[in-house]
Amino acid sequence: MKKKIISMVLTTAMAAAMLAGCGSSTASTATTSTAASAATTSTASSTASKAASTATSTATSTASKDSSVVTTASGLKIGFAQVGAESDWRTACTASVKDTFSEANGFTLLFDDAQQKQENQITAIRNFIQQEVDYIVLDPVTETGWDTVLQEAKDADIPVIVVDRQVDVSDDSLYTCAIGSDFKLEGDKACAWLDAFLTAKGITDTVNIVDIQGTIGASAQIGRTQGLEDAVKAHSNWNLLAETTGEFTQAKGQEVMESFLKQYDNINVVYAENDNEAFGAIDAIKAAGKTVGSDIKNGQIMVMTFDSTKAGLTDALDGSITLDTECNPLYGPKLQEMIGQLQAGKTLDKMTYIDESMFSADTSVTKVTVSGTDYPITALTQSVIDSRSY
Amino acid sequence: MSESTAKSGFSFKKLTHMKLFLPIVCLIAVLLSNLIKTPDFFKIAINNGVLYGYIIDVINRASELVILAVGMTLVTAASGGQDISVGAVMAVAAAVACQILSGGEVSTTVFANPYALAVIAALIVATLCGCLNGFLVANLNIQPMVATLILFTAGRGIAQLVTNGQITYVRVDAYQILGSYFPGNPIPAPIFAALAVVIIAYVILKKTTLGLYIECVGINSRAARLVGLNSTKIKFITYVICGFLAGVAGLVASSRIYSADANNVGLNLEMDAILAVALGGNLLGGGKFTLAGSIIGAYTIQALTTTLYAWNVSSDQLPVYKAVVVVIIVIFQSPVFQKWAKGLGKRRTAVPSAAAKGGAVK
């Protein structure tokens, strides 16, 4: 009995210690972020806005009981079911939507963080329907399994806009429209850039490329790999040596690159399908005694990547990454535009793609053309990086 | 190595009956399969001042898994169950270390706090996680899988909480040493970490009675209690050790990528650790164990991964190949298969001896 009591006390102490550990580290975040750079203040503001939005959501849920909530064009009530907060990219996406649909702009945003679980999102959507929101914005965790809940939204006459990731439903009319990244176009643009770059440098020899793929089956992986494979087919001097998944992580990217370097000693270009994989690849290349950069004529290995996170662009600025193609998380403004059009009674395309740019510190290519459309390359400077929110 | 010494002293039969024989054969088979496609698989060179080669990759990349496998073996032996939270605990340890070193920033190029403080704090937190698991399993008698499921689920959430949901980068050379190389030393540092853990574990198990006690408790916890062993305490200790080692593995993994990626550090590594224990010829039901077997199992798993990269297996088929090889190895080591193989061998030896007898009579 005595032992049991002692052990109980110990566990409580342990739990308390763990909580205290977490608590103190967050506290230290708060203190340093007030003292330090723009990057952390932006996180601080996003947490602040999160707090604000929870406050508003409780406020509106009480208000919605009073059924006479006026919904004019500006006073729209919007429910946003977000995947979670698993990456900087996602955090930037959430912040963008929250900033756009802020109370100052005349909107009421009900925000739900599903913590990567579909059942949480389904519950959130049902809540939104009960609270009679005007629009539901859904960033789905998975592609499938949405038929029932979207039917409920349709029956309640609430338009659903799917953002970022897409849904796979039997009946397309279950959602109003969708907006996302065109991953195939991202791949096409990156390859068009490589083509233009090689032309600008007068390189006509064989170019050996390795592809560190994303998580197999992810839409970003499928589109970006497809873009590269198509380009390799179209260019007789492009030689795709190998493609293996790095699962979108730095650790795997490094491991895969280590293996590539041992198999092939003639790699010219690394096509990493996200920034994290590129970081790992760069470490592996450096560890093998080779150098990264755009001078592929003299044995440097060029790294091309996607996403354009702040960390990625920092590496792009010093030339370790030669091209970083953006995957834009800032859906807020575009969503606002779309909702405005829907309010005006217009019909939108089922699928809209968000504008995405490309970044390089190398200025030998200023624009690329993919199927008739010109895409400019943003010349990278420190101020470009500082001006970005993620 | 063990083969050559064994051959000189023992008969072939004794060799095949050694507990580690099958795990070693499996590891060698996986490694040798590379010679078909990559003849220079075993080539080791000095490149850029450090050792370079596939074999080095295998030994280097398996380090975290070896560290985890040591802890997992002890937990399995004592409690007859597995700790599935080790991957998540790795993420927690990495998050704590990086967050302390960065002082709350998302990315840092200077240590905000002393390195030692971060390491100690990370290890303490990981050990506390082990204590929680141990308490649930040993004191509350909850099934290990269920008890450790709590941290398996919550661990990454805790790590996210610590890092504010961001990937925290510590871009300081000193932090990367544990995951890369000690200055001037050509052998990757993670190998030393794994080696140190293995040696310390081995010495403790051999020089103290802990190893024996763990086996006793694992074989029959009640009987162990009757002969005066505190089985609750011993189970608890194994989980604490396992948590601590998960912390060490987390630090190594985090140093490799000089960041705390709460979603991906140690992802699915708990399953590999359990597999390593099984491949090493240990019973997952507890009892007698061989640490060396688990370590060989861990290297086998990494050898397999590296081999599949070297074979250039396309990514969508990678898991299938891995599964097929693992199934073959497991079947190869299963008691039923071994009995059958033994029977096959006996029949083969029995027939010629009978013929010889007949010849003698005539």
mmCIF file of C-alpha atoms in Angstrom, chain B residues 27-345:
data_model
loop_
_atom_site.group_PDB
_atom_site.id
_atom_site.type_symbol
_atom_site.label_atom_id
_atom_site.label_comp_id
_atom_site.label_asym_id
_atom_site.label_seq_id
_atom_site.Cartn_x
_atom_site.Cartn_y
_atom_site.Cartn_z
ATOM 1 C CA LEU B 27 22.775 -10.855 -42.499
ATOM 2 C CA ILE B 28 25.545 -12.327 -44.635
ATOM 3 C CA ALA B 29 23.062 -13.508 -47.253
ATOM 4 C CA VAL B 30 21.546 -10.042 -47.540
ATOM 5 C CA LEU B 31 24.982 -8.469 -47.854
ATOM 6 C CA LEU B 32 26.306 -10.993 -50.356
ATOM 7 C CA SER B 33 23.265 -10.587 -52.606
ATOM 8 C CA ASN B 34 24.719 -7.210 -53.516
ATOM 9 C CA LEU B 35 27.674 -8.768 -55.275
ATOM 10 C CA ILE B 36 25.387 -9.723 -58.149
ATOM 11 C CA LYS B 37 24.584 -6.177 -59.109
ATOM 12 C CA THR B 38 27.115 -4.053 -57.222
ATOM 13 C CA PRO B 39 30.462 -5.883 -57.261
ATOM 14 C CA ASP B 40 32.197 -3.137 -55.322
ATOM 15 C CA PHE B 41 29.616 -3.181 -52.536
ATOM 16 C CA PHE B 42 32.254 -4.136 -49.992
ATOM 17 C CA LYS B 43 34.773 -1.605 -51.192
ATOM 18 C CA ILE B 44 35.754 0.906 -48.551
ATOM 19 C CA ALA B 45 37.688 3.981 -49.553
ATOM 20 C CA ILE B 46 38.836 7.168 -47.896
ATOM 21 C CA ASN B 47 37.010 10.016 -49.556
ATOM 22 C CA ASN B 48 37.216 13.614 -48.398
ATOM 23 C CA GLY B 49 39.059 12.445 -45.280
ATOM 24 C CA VAL B 50 36.356 10.041 -44.147
ATOM 25 C CA LEU B 51 35.487 6.402 -44.747
ATOM 26 C CA TYR B 52 33.282 5.956 -47.770
ATOM 27 C CA GLY B 53 31.395 2.925 -49.000
ATOM 28 C CA TYR B 54 28.146 1.011 -48.845
ATOM 29 C CA ILE B 55 29.238 -1.040 -45.840
ATOM 30 C CA ILE B 56 30.022 2.139 -43.942
ATOM 31 C CA ASP B 57 26.553 3.416 -44.849
ATOM 32 C CA VAL B 58 24.950 0.273 -43.486
ATOM 33 C CA ILE B 59 26.845 0.448 -40.193
ATOM 34 C CA ASN B 60 26.346 4.200 -39.909
ATOM 35 C CA ARG B 61 22.647 4.327 -40.771
ATOM 36 C CA ALA B 62 21.803 1.382 -38.526
ATOM 37 C CA SER B 63 23.145 3.163 -35.432
ATOM 38 C CA GLU B 64 19.824 4.534 -34.159
ATOM 39 C CA LEU B 65 18.181 1.202 -34.789
ATOM 40 C CA VAL B 66 20.915 -0.661 -32.882
ATOM 41 C CA ILE B 67 20.485 1.680 -29.925
ATOM 42 C CA LEU B 68 16.726 1.173 -29.951
ATOM 43 C CA ALA B 69 17.076 -2.583 -30.409
ATOM 44 C CA VAL B 70 19.132 -2.863 -27.213
ATOM 45 C CA GLY B 71 16.353 -1.232 -25.204
ATOM 46 C CA MET B 72 13.645 -3.135 -27.029
ATOM 47 C CA THR B 73 15.371 -6.467 -26.313
ATOM 48 C CA LEU B 74 15.400 -5.814 -22.583
ATOM 49 C CA VAL B 75 11.780 -4.665 -22.530
ATOM 50 C CA THR B 76 10.718 -7.673 -24.573
ATOM 51 C CA ALA B 77 12.635 -10.092 -22.392
ATOM 52 C CA ALA B 78 11.352 -8.772 -19.081
ATOM 53 C CA SER B 79 7.744 -7.977 -19.881
ATOM 54 C CA GLY B 80 6.970 -10.198 -22.851
ATOM 55 C CA GLY B 81 5.737 -7.144 -24.705
ATOM 56 C CA GLN B 82 7.122 -4.310 -26.772
ATOM 57 C CA ASP B 83 7.514 -0.602 -26.270
ATOM 58 C CA ILE B 84 5.934 0.933 -29.360
ATOM 59 C CA SER B 85 6.510 4.480 -28.164
ATOM 60 C CA VAL B 86 10.271 4.616 -28.823
ATOM 61 C CA GLY B 87 9.933 6.406 -32.172
ATOM 62 C CA ALA B 88 7.751 9.085 -30.629
ATOM 63 C CA VAL B 89 10.071 9.391 -27.625
ATOM 64 C CA MET B 90 12.934 9.983 -30.074
ATOM 65 C CA ALA B 91 10.957 12.879 -31.516
ATOM 66 C CA VAL B 92 10.311 14.281 -28.040
ATOM 67 C CA ALA B 93 14.000 14.106 -27.117
ATOM 68 C CA ALA B 94 14.999 15.739 -30.399
ATOM 69 C CA ALA B 95 12.414 18.468 -29.911
ATOM 70 C CA VAL B 96 13.553 19.215 -26.364
ATOM 71 C CA ALA B 97 17.232 19.330 -27.350
ATOM 72 C CA CYS B 98 16.711 21.555 -30.380
ATOM 73 C CA GLN B 99 14.284 23.869 -28.649
ATOM 74 C CA ILE B 100 16.684 24.446 -25.756
ATOM 75 C CA LEU B 101 19.631 25.011 -28.102
ATOM 76 C CA SER B 102 17.719 27.396 -30.327
ATOM 77 C CA GLY B 103 16.246 29.261 -27.383
ATOM 78 C CA GLY B 104 12.796 29.115 -28.943
ATOM 79 C CA GLU B 105 13.796 30.424 -32.367
ATOM 80 C CA VAL B 106 12.767 28.518 -35.478
ATOM 81 C CA SER B 107 16.338 28.507 -36.704
ATOM 82 C CA THR B 108 19.575 29.392 -35.000
ATOM 83 C CA THR B 109 23.263 29.582 -35.865
ATOM 84 C CA VAL B 110 24.528 29.899 -32.284
ATOM 85 C CA PHE B 111 23.699 27.871 -29.207
ATOM 86 C CA ALA B 112 21.258 29.801 -27.035
ATOM 87 C CA ASN B 113 22.004 27.455 -24.149
ATOM 88 C CA PRO B 114 24.903 25.103 -23.362
ATOM 89 C CA TYR B 115 24.982 21.903 -25.395
ATOM 90 C CA ALA B 116 25.340 19.746 -22.295
ATOM 91 C CA LEU B 117 22.184 21.218 -20.796
ATOM 92 C CA ALA B 118 20.190 20.354 -23.918
ATOM 93 C CA VAL B 119 21.523 16.801 -24.031
ATOM 94 C CA ILE B 120 20.868 16.194 -20.350
ATOM 95 C CA ALA B 121 17.386 17.701 -20.542
ATOM 96 C CA ALA B 122 16.528 15.612 -23.616
ATOM 97 C CA LEU B 123 17.742 12.436 -21.943
ATOM 98 C CA ILE B 124 15.864 13.240 -18.742
ATOM 99 C CA VAL B 125 12.629 13.817 -20.628
ATOM 100 C CA ALA B 126 13.123 10.583 -22.584
ATOM 101 C CA THR B 127 13.851 8.720 -19.351
ATOM 102 C CA LEU B 128 10.691 10.167 -17.806
ATOM 103 C CA CYS B 129 8.751 8.857 -20.788
ATOM 104 C CA GLY B 130 10.313 5.471 -20.051
ATOM 105 C CA CYS B 131 9.296 5.821 -16.406
ATOM 106 C CA LEU B 132 5.708 6.471 -17.422
ATOM 107 C CA ASN B 133 5.685 3.392 -19.655
ATOM 108 C CA GLY B 134 7.371 1.335 -16.948
ATOM 109 C CA PHE B 135 4.921 2.469 -14.305
ATOM 110 C CA LEU B 136 1.934 1.599 -16.478
ATOM 111 C CA VAL B 137 3.299 -1.814 -17.394
ATOM 112 C CA ALA B 138 5.032 -2.918 -14.210
ATOM 113 C CA ASN B 139 2.973 -1.296 -11.483
ATOM 114 C CA LEU B 140 -0.453 -1.082 -13.057
ATOM 115 C CA ASN B 141 -0.064 -4.324 -15.009
ATOM 116 C CA ILE B 142 -1.355 -2.835 -18.243
ATOM 117 C CA GLN B 143 -0.399 -4.762 -21.367
ATOM 118 C CA PRO B 144 2.792 -3.256 -22.810
ATOM 119 C CA MET B 145 1.304 -2.617 -26.244
ATOM 120 C CA VAL B 146 -1.611 -0.717 -24.734
ATOM 121 C CA ALA B 147 0.454 1.150 -22.153
ATOM 122 C CA THR B 148 3.018 2.369 -24.673
ATOM 123 C CA LEU B 149 0.296 3.193 -27.171
ATOM 124 C CA ILE B 150 -0.345 6.272 -25.037
ATOM 125 C CA LEU B 151 3.025 7.837 -25.804
ATOM 126 C CA PHE B 152 3.025 6.363 -29.305
ATOM 127 C CA THR B 153 -0.009 8.524 -29.981
ATOM 128 C CA ALA B 154 0.751 11.484 -27.765
ATOM 129 C CA GLY B 155 4.533 11.627 -28.144
ATOM 130 C CA ARG B 156 4.622 13.405 -31.477
ATOM 131 C CA GLY B 157 1.935 15.758 -30.221
ATOM 132 C CA ILE B 158 4.131 16.606 -27.235
ATOM 133 C CA ALA B 159 7.092 17.111 -29.586
ATOM 134 C CA GLN B 160 4.971 19.434 -31.749
ATOM 135 C CA LEU B 161 3.949 21.335 -28.662
ATOM 136 C CA VAL B 162 7.586 21.769 -27.640
ATOM 137 C CA THR B 163 8.612 23.010 -31.080
ATOM 138 C CA ASN B 164 5.433 25.091 -31.596
ATOM 139 C CA GLY B 165 4.582 22.925 -34.578
ATOM 140 C CA GLN B 166 7.662 24.088 -36.489
ATOM 141 C CA ILE B 167 10.796 22.293 -37.588
ATOM 142 C CA THR B 168 13.440 23.780 -35.321
ATOM 143 C CA TYR B 169 16.853 24.091 -36.963
ATOM 144 C CA VAL B 170 20.122 24.229 -35.038
ATOM 145 C CA ARG B 171 22.654 25.175 -37.681
ATOM 146 C CA VAL B 172 25.696 24.889 -35.457
ATOM 147 C CA ASP B 173 28.590 22.650 -36.438
ATOM 148 C CA ALA B 174 29.010 21.389 -32.889
ATOM 149 C CA TYR B 175 25.445 20.088 -32.885
ATOM 150 C CA GLN B 176 25.992 18.168 -36.109
ATOM 151 C CA ILE B 177 29.023 16.237 -34.823
ATOM 152 C CA LEU B 178 27.003 13.442 -33.222
ATOM 153 C CA GLY B 179 25.278 12.830 -36.537
ATOM 154 C CA SER B 180 28.305 13.236 -38.792
ATOM 155 C CA TYR B 181 31.992 12.934 -37.808
ATOM 156 C CA PHE B 182 34.215 13.805 -34.894
ATOM 157 C CA PRO B 183 36.778 16.270 -36.189
ATOM 158 C CA GLY B 184 39.717 14.403 -37.692
ATOM 159 C CA ASN B 185 38.128 10.991 -37.245
ATOM 160 C CA PRO B 186 37.226 9.116 -40.428
ATOM 161 C CA ILE B 187 34.588 6.907 -38.778
ATOM 162 C CA PRO B 188 31.043 8.310 -38.603
ATOM 163 C CA ALA B 189 30.151 9.428 -35.081
ATOM 164 C CA PRO B 190 26.814 7.553 -34.861
ATOM 165 C CA ILE B 191 28.803 4.312 -35.029
ATOM 166 C CA PHE B 192 30.611 5.301 -31.840
ATOM 167 C CA ALA B 193 27.312 6.151 -30.178
ATOM 168 C CA ALA B 194 25.904 2.735 -31.055
ATOM 169 C CA LEU B 195 29.127 1.022 -30.020
ATOM 170 C CA ALA B 196 29.190 2.816 -26.676
ATOM 171 C CA VAL B 197 25.586 1.837 -25.947
ATOM 172 C CA VAL B 198 26.211 -1.778 -26.886
ATOM 173 C CA ILE B 199 29.378 -2.058 -24.804
ATOM 174 C CA ILE B 200 27.823 -0.423 -21.743
ATOM 175 C CA ALA B 201 24.722 -2.595 -22.034
ATOM 176 C CA TYR B 202 26.844 -5.708 -22.467
ATOM 177 C CA VAL B 203 29.036 -4.926 -19.479
ATOM 178 C CA ILE B 204 26.055 -4.161 -17.262
ATOM 179 C CA LEU B 205 24.265 -7.337 -18.270
ATOM 180 C CA LYS B 206 27.355 -9.508 -17.832
ATOM 181 C CA LYS B 207 28.941 -7.919 -14.789
ATOM 182 C CA THR B 208 25.777 -7.434 -12.782
ATOM 183 C CA THR B 209 22.937 -9.852 -12.238
ATOM 184 C CA LEU B 210 20.495 -7.633 -14.109
ATOM 185 C CA GLY B 211 20.595 -9.760 -17.263
ATOM 186 C CA LEU B 212 19.837 -12.912 -15.331
ATOM 187 C CA TYR B 213 17.061 -11.219 -13.361
ATOM 188 C CA ILE B 214 15.458 -9.913 -16.558
ATOM 189 C CA GLU B 215 15.400 -13.404 -18.019
ATOM 190 C CA CYS B 216 13.952 -14.850 -14.810
ATOM 191 C CA VAL B 217 11.183 -12.267 -14.674
ATOM 192 C CA GLY B 218 10.464 -12.773 -18.359
ATOM 193 C CA ILE B 219 10.241 -16.549 -18.099
ATOM 194 C CA ASN B 220 7.952 -16.538 -15.095
ATOM 195 C CA SER B 221 7.323 -13.324 -13.306
ATOM 196 C CA ARG B 222 5.480 -14.952 -10.417
ATOM 197 C CA ALA B 223 8.131 -17.587 -9.830
ATOM 198 C CA ALA B 224 10.773 -14.891 -9.924
ATOM 199 C CA ARG B 225 8.858 -13.083 -7.234
ATOM 200 C CA LEU B 226 8.688 -16.216 -5.094
ATOM 201 C CA VAL B 227 12.450 -16.612 -5.193
ATOM 202 C CA GLY B 228 12.807 -13.066 -3.969
ATOM 203 C CA LEU B 229 13.151 -10.989 -7.113
ATOM 204 C CA ASN B 230 11.220 -7.756 -7.276
ATOM 205 C CA SER B 231 9.775 -8.381 -10.719
ATOM 206 C CA THR B 232 7.846 -5.119 -10.754
ATOM 207 C CA LYS B 233 11.023 -3.169 -10.205
ATOM 208 C CA ILE B 234 12.930 -5.089 -12.858
ATOM 209 C CA LYS B 235 10.241 -4.571 -15.492
ATOM 210 C CA PHE B 236 10.122 -0.916 -14.562
ATOM 211 C CA ILE B 237 13.898 -0.616 -14.948
ATOM 212 C CA THR B 238 13.853 -2.122 -18.456
ATOM 213 C CA TYR B 239 11.308 0.451 -19.612
ATOM 214 C CA VAL B 240 13.335 3.248 -18.090
ATOM 215 C CA ILE B 241 16.431 1.989 -19.930
ATOM 216 C CA CYS B 242 14.429 1.717 -23.137
ATOM 217 C CA GLY B 243 13.187 5.302 -22.781
ATOM 218 C CA PHE B 244 16.687 6.573 -22.062
ATOM 219 C CA LEU B 245 18.083 4.783 -25.124
ATOM 220 C CA ALA B 246 15.260 6.167 -27.268
ATOM 221 C CA GLY B 247 16.445 9.576 -26.113
ATOM 222 C CA VAL B 248 20.008 8.780 -27.190
ATOM 223 C CA ALA B 249 18.759 7.569 -30.578
ATOM 224 C CA GLY B 250 16.656 10.706 -30.893
ATOM 225 C CA LEU B 251 19.702 12.899 -30.306
ATOM 226 C CA VAL B 252 21.687 11.036 -32.974
ATOM 227 C CA ALA B 253 18.826 11.221 -35.473
ATOM 228 C CA SER B 254 18.306 14.903 -34.751
ATOM 229 C CA SER B 255 22.025 15.676 -35.112
ATOM 230 C CA ARG B 256 22.037 14.100 -38.542
ATOM 231 C CA ILE B 257 19.499 16.611 -39.793
ATOM 232 C CA TYR B 258 20.500 19.368 -37.294
ATOM 233 C CA SER B 259 16.838 19.913 -36.609
ATOM 234 C CA ALA B 260 13.839 18.574 -34.726
ATOM 235 C CA ASP B 261 11.272 17.344 -37.188
ATOM 236 C CA ALA B 262 8.521 16.253 -34.809
ATOM 237 C CA ASN B 263 6.602 14.465 -37.529
ATOM 238 C CA ASN B 264 9.430 12.426 -38.962
ATOM 239 C CA VAL B 265 12.214 11.796 -36.440
ATOM 240 C CA GLY B 266 12.128 8.080 -35.687
ATOM 241 C CA LEU B 267 8.991 7.552 -37.736
ATOM 242 C CA ASN B 268 8.120 3.822 -37.908
ATOM 243 C CA LEU B 269 11.432 3.028 -36.238
ATOM 244 C CA GLU B 270 9.658 1.279 -33.350
ATOM 245 C CA MET B 271 8.454 -1.347 -35.799
ATOM 246 C CA ASP B 272 11.968 -1.818 -37.183
ATOM 247 C CA ALA B 273 13.279 -2.154 -33.626
ATOM 248 C CA ILE B 274 10.741 -4.864 -32.837
ATOM 249 C CA LEU B 275 11.611 -6.562 -36.099
ATOM 250 C CA ALA B 276 15.307 -6.408 -35.193
ATOM 251 C CA VAL B 277 14.562 -8.188 -31.926
ATOM 252 C CA ALA B 278 12.584 -10.855 -33.763
ATOM 253 C CA LEU B 279 15.156 -11.274 -36.543
ATOM 254 C CA GLY B 280 17.791 -11.745 -33.863
ATOM 255 C CA GLY B 281 16.091 -14.963 -32.846
ATOM 256 C CA ASN B 282 14.509 -13.598 -29.690
ATOM 257 C CA LEU B 283 11.086 -14.691 -28.591
ATOM 258 C CA LEU B 284 8.710 -11.738 -28.544
ATOM 259 C CA GLY B 285 6.948 -13.471 -25.650
ATOM 260 C CA GLY B 286 9.842 -12.706 -23.322
ATOM 261 C CA GLY B 287 12.278 -14.801 -21.357
ATOM 262 C CA LYS B 288 15.737 -15.714 -22.569
ATOM 263 C CA PHE B 289 17.251 -13.168 -24.863
ATOM 264 C CA THR B 290 20.355 -12.501 -26.871
ATOM 265 C CA LEU B 291 21.447 -8.927 -27.204
ATOM 266 C CA ALA B 292 23.891 -9.772 -29.989
ATOM 267 C CA GLY B 293 21.043 -11.301 -31.994
ATOM 268 C CA SER B 294 19.002 -8.102 -31.843
ATOM 269 C CA ILE B 295 22.008 -6.057 -32.888
ATOM 270 C CA ILE B 296 22.634 -8.345 -35.843
ATOM 271 C CA GLY B 297 18.927 -8.061 -36.625
ATOM 272 C CA ALA B 298 19.197 -4.280 -36.650
ATOM 273 C CA TYR B 299 22.128 -4.369 -39.060
ATOM 274 C CA THR B 300 20.224 -6.842 -41.240
ATOM 275 C CA ILE B 301 17.317 -4.429 -41.568
ATOM 276 C CA GLN B 302 19.563 -1.535 -42.527
ATOM 277 C CA ALA B 303 21.581 -3.772 -44.863
ATOM 278 C CA LEU B 304 18.316 -4.614 -46.564
ATOM 279 C CA THR B 305 17.356 -0.955 -46.980
ATOM 280 C CA THR B 306 20.791 -0.009 -48.335
ATOM 281 C CA THR B 307 20.779 -3.062 -50.595
ATOM 282 C CA LEU B 308 17.447 -2.098 -52.099
ATOM 283 C CA TYR B 309 18.809 1.387 -52.799
ATOM 284 C CA ALA B 310 21.892 -0.139 -54.416
ATOM 285 C CA TRP B 311 19.683 -2.456 -56.477
ATOM 286 C CA ASN B 312 17.828 0.627 -57.660
ATOM 287 C CA VAL B 313 14.450 -0.827 -56.816
ATOM 288 C CA SER B 314 11.798 1.677 -57.814
ATOM 289 C CA SER B 315 10.220 3.456 -54.878
ATOM 290 C CA ASP B 316 6.710 2.144 -55.245
ATOM 291 C CA GLN B 317 7.961 -1.443 -55.062
ATOM 292 C CA LEU B 318 10.415 -0.874 -52.223
ATOM 293 C CA PRO B 319 8.080 -1.927 -49.373
ATOM 294 C CA VAL B 320 7.075 -5.077 -51.246
ATOM 295 C CA TYR B 321 10.655 -6.262 -51.659
ATOM 296 C CA LYS B 322 11.382 -5.456 -48.051
ATOM 297 C CA ALA B 323 8.348 -7.415 -46.905
ATOM 298 C CA VAL B 324 9.214 -10.420 -49.068
ATOM 299 C CA VAL B 325 12.760 -10.613 -47.711
ATOM 300 C CA VAL B 326 11.569 -10.195 -44.123
ATOM 301 C CA VAL B 327 8.968 -12.938 -44.590
ATOM 302 C CA ILE B 328 11.627 -15.276 -45.979
ATOM 303 C CA ILE B 329 13.971 -14.560 -43.067
ATOM 304 C CA VAL B 330 11.234 -15.028 -40.482
ATOM 305 C CA ILE B 331 10.046 -18.293 -42.038
ATOM 306 C CA PHE B 332 13.643 -19.443 -42.234
ATOM 307 C CA GLN B 333 13.980 -18.938 -38.489
ATOM 308 C CA SER B 334 10.590 -20.293 -37.455
ATOM 309 C CA PRO B 335 10.645 -23.408 -35.235
ATOM 310 C CA VAL B 336 8.376 -25.337 -37.609
ATOM 311 C CA PHE B 337 10.637 -24.718 -40.577
ATOM 312 C CA GLN B 338 13.736 -25.594 -38.555
ATOM 313 C CA LYS B 339 12.166 -28.844 -37.360
ATOM 314 C CA TRP B 340 11.297 -29.686 -40.950
ATOM 315 C CA ALA B 341 14.809 -28.817 -42.132
ATOM 316 C CA LYS B 342 16.307 -30.917 -39.357
ATOM 317 C CA GLY B 343 14.106 -33.833 -40.344
ATOM 318 C CA LEU B 344 15.226 -33.410 -43.930
ATOM 319 C CA GLY B 345 18.857 -33.487 -42.869
#
